[in-house]
Coordinates of C-alpha atoms in Angstrom, one line a residue:
Chain A
M1 CA -0.1 0.2 -0.2
M2 CA 1.4 3.3 -1.0
A3 CA 1.3 6.2 1.7
P4 CA 2.6 9.6 2.3
V5 CA 6.5 9.9 3.2
I6 CA 7.4 11.5 6.5
V7 CA 10.3 13.7 6.4
L8 CA 11.8 15.2 9.3
V9 CA 14.0 18.2 8.6
R10 CA 16.9 18.6 11.2
P11 CA 15.2 17.0 14.0
Q12 CA 17.2 17.3 17.2
L13 CA 16.0 14.8 19.7
A14 CA 16.8 11.2 19.3
E15 CA 13.3 10.6 21.4
N16 CA 11.1 12.8 18.6
I17 CA 12.2 10.7 16.1
G18 CA 11.5 7.6 17.9
M19 CA 8.1 8.6 19.0
A20 CA 7.5 10.2 15.5
A21 CA 8.1 6.6 14.0
R22 CA 5.8 5.0 16.5
A23 CA 3.0 7.8 15.5
M24 CA 3.7 6.9 12.1
L25 CA 3.3 3.3 12.3
N26 CA -0.1 3.7 14.4
C27 CA -1.4 5.5 11.4
G28 CA -0.1 3.0 8.7
L29 CA 3.1 5.4 7.8
T30 CA 6.3 3.7 7.4
E31 CA 8.7 5.3 5.0
L32 CA 10.5 7.9 6.9
R33 CA 13.3 10.1 5.5
L34 CA 15.6 12.7 8.0
V35 CA 17.4 15.7 6.5
R36 CA 20.5 16.5 8.6
P37 CA 19.1 14.9 12.0
D38 CA 21.3 16.0 15.2
E39 CA 20.9 11.9 16.1
A40 CA 20.9 9.0 14.1
P41 CA 17.6 7.1 13.5
D42 CA 18.7 3.9 15.0
H43 CA 20.0 5.9 18.1
P44 CA 19.4 3.5 21.3
R45 CA 17.4 6.4 22.5
A46 CA 15.2 6.8 19.2
L47 CA 14.8 2.7 19.0
A48 CA 13.6 3.1 22.7
A49 CA 11.3 5.8 22.2
A50 CA 9.8 4.0 19.2
T51 CA 8.6 0.7 21.2
H52 CA 7.5 -1.9 18.3
A53 CA 8.1 0.9 15.8
D54 CA 11.7 0.1 15.2
G55 CA 11.7 -1.1 12.2
V56 CA 10.3 2.3 10.6
L57 CA 13.6 3.7 12.1
R58 CA 16.0 1.0 10.8
S59 CA 14.4 1.3 7.4
A60 CA 14.7 5.4 7.3
R61 CA 16.9 7.1 4.8
V62 CA 19.0 10.0 5.6
F63 CA 19.4 13.2 3.3
D64 CA 21.7 16.3 3.2
T65 CA 19.0 18.5 2.2
V66 CA 15.2 18.9 1.7
E67 CA 15.4 19.1 -2.3
A68 CA 17.2 15.8 -1.9
A69 CA 14.6 14.3 0.2
V70 CA 11.9 14.9 -1.6
G71 CA 13.4 14.7 -5.6
D72 CA 11.6 11.4 -6.1
L73 CA 8.2 12.4 -4.9
H74 CA 5.4 14.3 -6.8
H75 CA 3.8 16.6 -4.1
V76 CA 5.1 18.1 -1.0
F77 CA 3.2 19.1 2.1
A78 CA 5.2 21.6 4.9
T79 CA 3.7 21.7 8.1
C80 CA 4.1 25.2 10.2
P81 CA 2.5 26.5 12.8
R82 CA 2.7 30.4 11.6
H83 CA 2.3 32.0 8.3
R84 CA 5.3 33.0 6.8
D85 CA 5.4 36.0 4.4
M86 CA 5.0 34.1 0.9
V87 CA 2.1 33.7 -0.9
K88 CA 0.9 30.2 -0.6
E89 CA -2.0 27.8 -0.1
V90 CA -2.6 27.2 4.0
I91 CA -4.9 24.2 4.8
T92 CA -6.0 22.3 7.6
P93 CA -4.8 18.6 8.2
R94 CA -8.0 17.6 7.3
A95 CA -8.0 19.2 4.0
A96 CA -4.8 18.0 3.5
A97 CA -5.4 14.4 4.2
A98 CA -8.4 14.6 1.9
D99 CA -5.9 16.0 -1.1
L100 CA -3.1 12.9 0.2
R101 CA -5.6 10.3 -0.3
A102 CA -6.7 11.5 -3.9
M103 CA -2.9 11.8 -4.7
V104 CA -2.4 8.3 -3.4
D105 CA -5.1 6.5 -5.2
N106 CA -3.9 8.2 -8.3
G107 CA -0.6 6.6 -7.7
E108 CA 1.5 9.8 -7.0
R109 CA 3.8 10.1 -3.9
P110 CA 3.2 12.9 -1.3
A111 CA 5.8 14.2 1.3
I112 CA 4.9 15.8 4.5
L113 CA 7.7 18.1 5.9
F114 CA 8.0 18.9 9.4
G115 CA 10.7 21.3 10.8
P116 CA 13.1 21.3 13.7
E117 CA 11.5 21.3 17.1
R118 CA 12.8 24.5 18.0
T119 CA 12.7 26.7 15.1
G120 CA 10.6 25.2 12.4
L121 CA 11.2 25.2 8.6
E122 CA 13.0 27.7 7.2
S123 CA 11.6 30.3 4.4
D124 CA 13.9 28.2 1.9
E125 CA 12.4 24.8 3.0
I126 CA 9.0 26.2 2.7
S127 CA 9.2 27.4 -0.2
L128 CA 10.2 23.9 -1.7
A129 CA 6.3 22.7 -0.7
D130 CA 3.3 23.3 -2.6
V131 CA 1.0 23.4 0.0
Q132 CA 1.2 24.8 3.9
V133 CA -0.4 22.9 6.6
S134 CA -1.4 24.6 9.7
I135 CA -2.9 22.8 12.9
P136 CA -5.9 24.6 14.2
L137 CA -5.1 24.8 18.0
N138 CA -4.9 26.9 20.7
P139 CA -3.7 30.5 19.4
D140 CA -2.1 31.2 22.9
F141 CA -0.5 27.9 23.2
N142 CA 0.1 26.2 19.6
S143 CA 3.3 24.7 20.0
L144 CA 3.3 21.1 19.5
N145 CA 5.7 18.7 20.1
L146 CA 7.5 17.0 16.9
A147 CA 5.8 13.5 17.3
Q148 CA 2.2 15.4 18.4
A149 CA 2.3 17.2 14.8
V150 CA 3.2 13.6 13.2
L151 CA 0.5 11.8 14.9
V152 CA -2.1 14.9 13.6
M153 CA -1.1 14.6 10.3
G154 CA -1.3 11.0 10.5
Y155 CA -4.5 10.4 12.5
E156 CA -6.0 12.6 9.6
W157 CA -4.7 10.4 7.1
W158 CA -5.9 7.3 8.7
Q159 CA -9.2 9.0 9.2
A160 CA -9.4 9.8 5.2
R161 CA -9.3 6.4 4.5
A162 CA -12.7 4.6 3.0
E163 CA -15.1 6.1 5.5
A164 CA -15.6 3.9 8.4
P165 CA -18.7 4.1 10.6
D166 CA -18.6 7.0 13.5
R167 CA -20.8 5.4 16.1
V168 CA -20.8 1.5 16.8
L169 CA -22.8 -0.5 19.5
V170 CA -20.7 -3.3 20.2
T171 CA -22.8 -5.9 21.2
N172 CA -20.8 -9.3 21.4
K173 CA -23.6 -10.8 19.3
A174 CA -26.2 -10.0 21.9
V175 CA -29.6 -9.6 20.5
P176 CA -31.7 -6.7 20.9
A177 CA -35.0 -7.5 23.0
T178 CA -38.0 -7.2 20.6
K179 CA -40.6 -4.5 21.7
G180 CA -42.7 -7.6 23.0
E181 CA -40.0 -8.7 25.3
L182 CA -39.6 -4.9 26.5
A183 CA -43.3 -4.8 27.0
G184 CA -43.5 -8.0 29.1
F185 CA -40.9 -6.5 31.2
F186 CA -43.2 -3.2 31.7
R187 CA -46.3 -5.3 32.5
R188 CA -44.2 -7.3 35.1
L189 CA -42.4 -4.2 36.5
E190 CA -45.9 -2.0 36.8
A191 CA -47.8 -4.9 38.5
A192 CA -45.2 -5.0 41.1
L193 CA -44.9 -1.6 41.4
D194 CA -48.6 -1.7 41.9
E195 CA -48.7 -4.2 44.3
C196 CA -46.0 -2.4 46.6
G197 CA -47.9 0.8 46.5
F198 CA -45.2 3.1 44.5
L199 CA -48.1 4.0 41.9
R200 CA -50.6 4.3 44.2
D201 CA -51.5 7.8 43.5
E202 CA -53.9 7.4 40.6
R203 CA -53.7 11.1 39.3
M204 CA -49.6 10.9 38.7
R205 CA -49.8 7.2 37.8
P206 CA -50.0 7.8 34.0
T207 CA -47.2 10.1 34.1
M208 CA -44.8 8.3 36.4
I209 CA -45.4 5.0 34.2
L210 CA -44.3 7.0 30.9
N211 CA -41.2 8.2 32.6
I212 CA -40.4 4.7 33.8
R213 CA -40.9 3.4 30.1
A214 CA -38.8 6.2 28.8
M215 CA -35.7 5.5 30.8
F216 CA -35.7 1.7 29.7
Q217 CA -36.6 2.5 26.1
R218 CA -33.4 4.6 25.9
A219 CA -31.3 2.0 27.1
G220 CA -31.5 0.1 23.6
L221 CA -31.8 -3.1 25.9
M222 CA -30.9 -6.5 24.9
S223 CA -32.8 -9.8 25.2
H224 CA -31.0 -11.1 27.7
E225 CA -31.0 -8.1 29.8
I226 CA -34.7 -8.0 29.8
N227 CA -34.0 -11.7 31.3
T228 CA -31.7 -9.9 33.8
L229 CA -34.2 -7.1 34.9
Q230 CA -36.9 -9.7 35.2
G231 CA -34.9 -11.4 37.9
I232 CA -33.9 -8.2 39.9
V233 CA -37.8 -7.3 39.9
T234 CA -38.5 -11.0 41.1
G235 CA -35.3 -11.1 43.6
L236 CA -36.5 -7.5 45.1
T237 CA -40.1 -8.6 45.4
E238 CA -40.0 -12.3 46.4
R239 CA -36.8 -12.6 48.0
P240 CA -36.3 -16.2 47.2
H241 CA -32.7 -16.4 48.3
A242 CA -32.7 -13.6 50.8
S243 CA -30.2 -14.2 54.0
S244 CA -32.2 -16.3 56.6
I245 CA -30.4 -14.1 58.9
P246 CA -32.7 -11.5 59.9
G247 CA -31.4 -8.0 59.4
S248 CA -28.2 -9.1 57.6
R249 CA -26.4 -6.9 55.2
P250 CA -24.6 -7.5 52.2
G251 CA -20.8 -8.3 53.5
K252 CA -22.0 -9.6 56.9
R253 CA -23.6 -12.8 55.2
S254 CA -21.9 -15.8 56.5
S255 CA -24.0 -18.5 54.8
D256 CA -26.5 -18.7 52.0
Chain B
M1 CA -15.0 29.0 29.1
M2 CA -16.1 25.4 29.8
A3 CA -14.5 22.5 28.5
P4 CA -14.2 18.7 29.1
V5 CA -12.1 17.5 32.3
I6 CA -9.4 15.2 31.4
V7 CA -8.8 12.2 33.9
L8 CA -5.6 10.0 33.7
V9 CA -6.4 6.8 35.7
R10 CA -3.5 5.4 37.5
P11 CA -0.8 7.0 34.7
Q12 CA 2.9 5.6 35.7
L13 CA 5.2 8.0 34.1
A14 CA 5.5 11.7 35.2
E15 CA 6.7 12.5 31.3
N16 CA 3.3 11.3 30.3
I17 CA 1.4 13.6 32.4
G18 CA 3.5 16.4 31.6
M19 CA 3.1 15.6 27.9
A20 CA -0.5 15.1 28.5
A21 CA -1.0 18.6 29.8
R22 CA 1.0 20.2 27.4
A23 CA -1.2 18.5 24.4
M24 CA -4.6 19.5 27.0
L25 CA -3.1 23.1 26.5
N26 CA -2.7 23.0 22.9
C27 CA -6.4 22.2 22.6
G28 CA -7.6 24.4 25.1
L29 CA -8.2 22.2 27.9
T30 CA -7.2 23.0 31.3
E31 CA -8.8 20.8 34.1
L32 CA -6.6 18.0 34.6
R33 CA -7.5 14.8 37.3
L34 CA -5.5 12.3 38.1
V35 CA -6.7 8.7 40.0
R36 CA -3.9 7.1 41.9
P37 CA -0.6 8.5 39.8
D38 CA 2.4 6.8 40.3
E39 CA 4.3 9.9 40.2
A40 CA 3.0 13.6 41.3
P41 CA 1.5 15.6 38.5
D42 CA 3.9 18.9 40.0
H43 CA 6.9 16.0 39.8
P44 CA 10.1 17.5 38.2
R45 CA 9.9 15.4 35.3
A46 CA 6.3 16.1 34.7
L47 CA 7.0 19.8 34.7
A48 CA 10.2 19.6 32.3
A49 CA 7.9 17.7 29.8
A50 CA 5.1 20.1 30.1
T51 CA 7.0 22.7 28.9
H52 CA 4.9 26.1 29.3
A53 CA 1.7 24.2 30.2
D54 CA 2.9 23.9 33.9
G55 CA -0.2 25.8 35.2
V56 CA -2.6 22.4 34.4
L57 CA -0.3 20.6 36.4
R58 CA 0.2 22.8 39.4
S59 CA -3.9 23.1 39.4
A60 CA -4.4 19.2 38.7
R61 CA -6.5 17.6 41.5
V62 CA -5.6 14.0 42.6
F63 CA -8.3 11.3 43.6
D64 CA -8.5 7.7 45.2
T65 CA -11.1 6.7 43.0
V66 CA -12.4 7.2 39.4
E67 CA -15.8 7.3 40.9
A68 CA -15.0 10.0 43.2
A69 CA -13.3 11.8 40.1
V70 CA -15.9 11.9 38.2
G71 CA -18.6 12.5 41.1
D72 CA -19.5 16.2 40.1
L73 CA -19.5 15.4 36.5
H74 CA -22.4 14.8 34.1
H75 CA -21.1 12.4 31.2
V76 CA -18.0 10.3 31.3
F77 CA -16.4 9.0 28.0
A78 CA -13.8 6.3 28.1
T79 CA -11.0 6.1 25.8
C80 CA -9.8 2.2 25.2
P81 CA -8.6 0.2 22.2
R82 CA -10.3 -2.7 22.7
H83 CA -13.8 -3.8 22.6
R84 CA -14.8 -5.3 26.2
D85 CA -17.7 -7.6 26.8
M86 CA -20.2 -5.2 27.9
V87 CA -22.8 -3.7 25.5
K88 CA -21.9 0.1 25.3
E89 CA -21.9 2.5 22.6
V90 CA -18.2 2.6 21.0
I91 CA -17.9 5.8 19.0
T92 CA -14.9 7.7 17.1
P93 CA -13.2 10.8 18.7
R94 CA -14.7 12.9 16.3
A95 CA -18.2 11.8 17.1
A96 CA -17.3 12.2 21.0
A97 CA -16.2 15.7 20.1
A98 CA -19.6 16.7 18.5
D99 CA -21.2 15.2 21.6
L100 CA -19.0 17.1 24.0
R101 CA -19.4 20.4 22.4
A102 CA -23.2 19.9 22.6
M103 CA -22.9 18.9 26.5
V104 CA -20.7 21.8 27.2
D105 CA -22.6 24.1 25.5
N106 CA -25.6 22.8 27.4
G107 CA -24.0 23.6 30.4
E108 CA -23.2 20.2 31.3
R109 CA -19.7 19.0 32.5
P110 CA -18.1 15.9 30.9
A111 CA -15.0 13.8 31.4
I112 CA -12.6 11.9 29.1
L113 CA -11.0 9.0 30.9
F114 CA -7.6 7.5 30.2
G115 CA -6.1 4.5 31.4
P116 CA -2.7 3.4 32.7
E117 CA 0.2 3.4 30.0
R118 CA 0.5 -0.5 30.3
T119 CA -2.7 -2.1 30.8
G120 CA -5.5 0.4 29.9
L121 CA -8.6 1.0 32.1
E122 CA -10.2 -2.0 33.7
S123 CA -13.7 -3.3 33.1
D124 CA -15.3 -2.0 36.3
E125 CA -13.4 1.7 35.4
I126 CA -15.0 1.4 31.9
S127 CA -18.3 0.6 33.4
L128 CA -18.6 4.1 35.0
A129 CA -18.8 5.6 31.8
D130 CA -21.4 6.5 29.5
V131 CA -19.8 5.9 26.1
Q132 CA -16.1 4.3 25.1
V133 CA -14.2 6.0 22.6
S134 CA -11.9 4.2 20.5
I135 CA -9.4 5.6 18.1
P136 CA -9.3 4.2 14.7
L137 CA -5.9 3.4 13.7
N138 CA -3.6 1.1 12.0
P139 CA -5.1 -2.3 13.7
D140 CA -1.7 -4.0 13.4
F141 CA -0.4 -1.4 15.6
N142 CA -2.7 0.7 17.5
S143 CA -1.2 1.2 20.7
L144 CA -0.9 5.0 21.2
N145 CA 1.3 6.7 23.9
L146 CA -0.9 8.4 26.6
A147 CA -0.4 11.6 25.7
Q148 CA -0.7 11.1 21.8
A149 CA -4.3 9.9 22.9
V150 CA -4.9 12.9 24.7
L151 CA -4.0 15.1 21.9
V152 CA -6.3 13.1 19.5
M153 CA -9.0 13.7 21.7
G154 CA -8.3 17.2 22.4
Y155 CA -7.6 17.9 18.9
E156 CA -11.2 16.7 17.9
W157 CA -12.6 18.8 20.6
W158 CA -10.9 21.9 19.1
Q159 CA -11.8 21.3 15.7
A160 CA -15.3 20.8 16.8
R161 CA -15.4 24.5 18.1
A162 CA -17.1 26.0 15.4
E163 CA -19.6 23.3 14.5
A164 CA -23.2 23.5 15.6
P165 CA -24.3 20.1 17.3
D166 CA -26.1 17.6 14.9
R167 CA -27.6 15.6 17.9
V168 CA -29.7 17.0 20.6
L169 CA -31.1 15.1 23.2
V170 CA -34.3 16.6 24.4
T171 CA -34.7 16.8 27.7
N172 CA -37.3 19.6 28.8
K173 CA -35.1 21.3 31.1
A174 CA -34.4 18.0 33.0
V175 CA -30.7 17.8 34.6
P176 CA -28.6 15.2 33.8
A177 CA -27.5 13.1 37.0
T178 CA -24.1 13.5 38.0
K179 CA -22.1 10.5 38.4
G180 CA -22.0 10.8 42.1
E181 CA -25.9 10.4 41.8
L182 CA -25.5 7.5 39.3
A183 CA -23.1 5.9 42.0
G184 CA -25.2 6.3 44.7
F185 CA -28.4 4.1 43.0
F186 CA -25.8 1.6 42.1
R187 CA -24.9 1.2 46.0
R188 CA -28.6 1.2 46.6
L189 CA -29.2 -1.3 44.2
E190 CA -26.3 -3.8 44.5
A191 CA -27.0 -3.5 48.5
A192 CA -30.8 -4.6 47.5
L193 CA -30.0 -7.2 45.2
D194 CA -27.1 -8.8 47.8
E195 CA -29.6 -8.9 50.5
C196 CA -32.0 -10.6 48.6
G197 CA -29.9 -13.3 47.2
F198 CA -29.8 -12.0 43.7
L199 CA -26.2 -11.7 43.5
R200 CA -25.5 -15.0 45.7
D201 CA -23.2 -16.4 43.0
E202 CA -20.0 -15.4 44.0
R203 CA -18.4 -16.4 40.7
M204 CA -20.8 -14.4 38.5
R205 CA -21.3 -11.6 40.7
P206 CA -18.7 -9.3 39.3
T207 CA -20.0 -10.1 35.8
M208 CA -23.5 -9.7 36.6
I209 CA -22.7 -6.0 38.4
L210 CA -21.0 -5.1 35.4
N211 CA -23.9 -5.7 32.8
I212 CA -26.4 -4.2 35.3
R213 CA -24.2 -0.9 35.6
A214 CA -24.0 -0.8 31.6
M215 CA -27.7 -0.9 31.1
F216 CA -28.5 2.3 33.4
Q217 CA -25.2 3.9 32.1
R218 CA -26.9 3.5 28.9
A219 CA -30.1 5.2 29.2
G220 CA -28.1 8.5 30.2
L221 CA -30.3 9.2 33.2
M222 CA -31.8 12.3 34.2
S223 CA -31.2 13.4 37.9
H224 CA -34.9 13.1 38.8
E225 CA -34.8 9.9 37.5
I226 CA -32.4 8.7 39.8
N227 CA -34.8 9.7 42.5
T228 CA -37.3 7.5 40.6
L229 CA -35.2 4.5 40.2
Q230 CA -34.3 4.8 44.0
G231 CA -37.8 5.2 45.0
I232 CA -38.7 1.9 42.9
V233 CA -36.0 0.0 44.8
T234 CA -37.1 1.0 47.9
G235 CA -40.9 0.3 46.8
L236 CA -40.1 -3.3 45.7
T237 CA -37.8 -4.1 48.7
E238 CA -39.8 -2.3 51.8
R239 CA -43.3 -2.4 50.3
P240 CA -44.4 0.8 52.6
H241 CA -47.5 1.1 50.8
A242 CA -48.4 -2.5 49.8
S243 CA -51.6 -3.6 49.5
S244 CA -53.3 -4.7 52.6
I245 CA -55.5 -7.1 50.8
P246 CA -53.6 -10.4 51.5
G247 CA -52.8 -12.2 48.4
S248 CA -53.5 -9.7 45.9
R249 CA -50.6 -10.9 43.3
P250 CA -47.9 -10.8 42.3
G251 CA -47.2 -12.5 45.8
K252 CA -47.7 -15.9 47.1
R253 CA -46.0 -13.9 50.1
S254 CA -47.9 -14.0 53.4
S255 CA -45.4 -12.8 55.5
D256 CA -41.7 -10.5 54.8

């Protein structure tokens, strides 16, 4: 699978190179290039910070210039927090990710450039990019750690893949209750509440029943959960296994 | 400005606490809570890793339990990579951010829970959440550094700032229950279920409790509904207004 190339320009700390590699692999990115790094990509502190993404570091390539690092690629996106005094398109990571997907789907190879921790990319390096990417963040504190910036770009790249659903109810094969099962539970509960006197106020009774039903409706109950609830009502009302010691409380039960 | 509370549960490394604080401030989040951290939030290594976000660390509060940490809040989102065997809604960070915005705009206070670096949240901690958030990433390598996970949630929170909510829960001015109120109901219900013998199977008891809590968590209960449920448990167990006519069903119970 083709994916964008991550280019770290003059990174200063081995830990950041390693954490960037880990963030890359989290997002399905595996091709790392470095321009004049202060520490080698296979530095022990880089390998330690990468945890299981050391393969990304070991296959990383080192270049002398940004121009050389992106020479075989088709598009360059430069990440930078500040707008420089150049006329250049500035887009968000989300918009960039959509462009990156389209390029890769088209068989083209894009790169994403990240500058040094302290200073960011220089103007002549940014000038090699087709577009600048600026991450919208708290304007009073928008300096991201290098690996964090890599993660945001990679995260958006991953989200831009074939759309996955945003919201899933994990049921582990549980079957939703039918409306008949739910109605059966309501009958059982309301009979018990009538009997114990909870619904004795005739005027309030209809509203109370509606409100009780609304709570359980909202929970989106599964079939087996209806059984649990039925068991709870039976347990609380009939106390078939209640402790035989009068007044005993949970925790003090010595036998059953 | 109101914003979600970040809750780090049993974090192990001071550096990660510090980097999480930095990521928070990058995204306009300032309220940090810690549950039994291995190292204090103002540990020198945490402060160093936070760079200029040390104010977030110095105002962080430490709690003994997740329950205590979220007691005054209305909604809990639990981040976890794996699906557990509970019926619970799982959503993406993007969908979560839209929900978080709608809640905050509505004056409600949500929390986002993050588990320990090595193990993640435990089942009983996840059971305190309304919804699980799972970050879609490379399925072959989806273990995110703690601060990276905080950044993804914060990043999506920031991106969602301008957007109008696409989902509204009509509550007719009802106030969502705080997690403390919900916990109080769970304590009451579980004590009653212990006493009547419903939870007598010691081996199954933890799973049964998790499943019962999951049902009520999912319902998104309002404060007044907690009162109703408390009243139902009292009614079913104590029968203070039970019909005085013996044998009036569903009881073969002649005595209590």
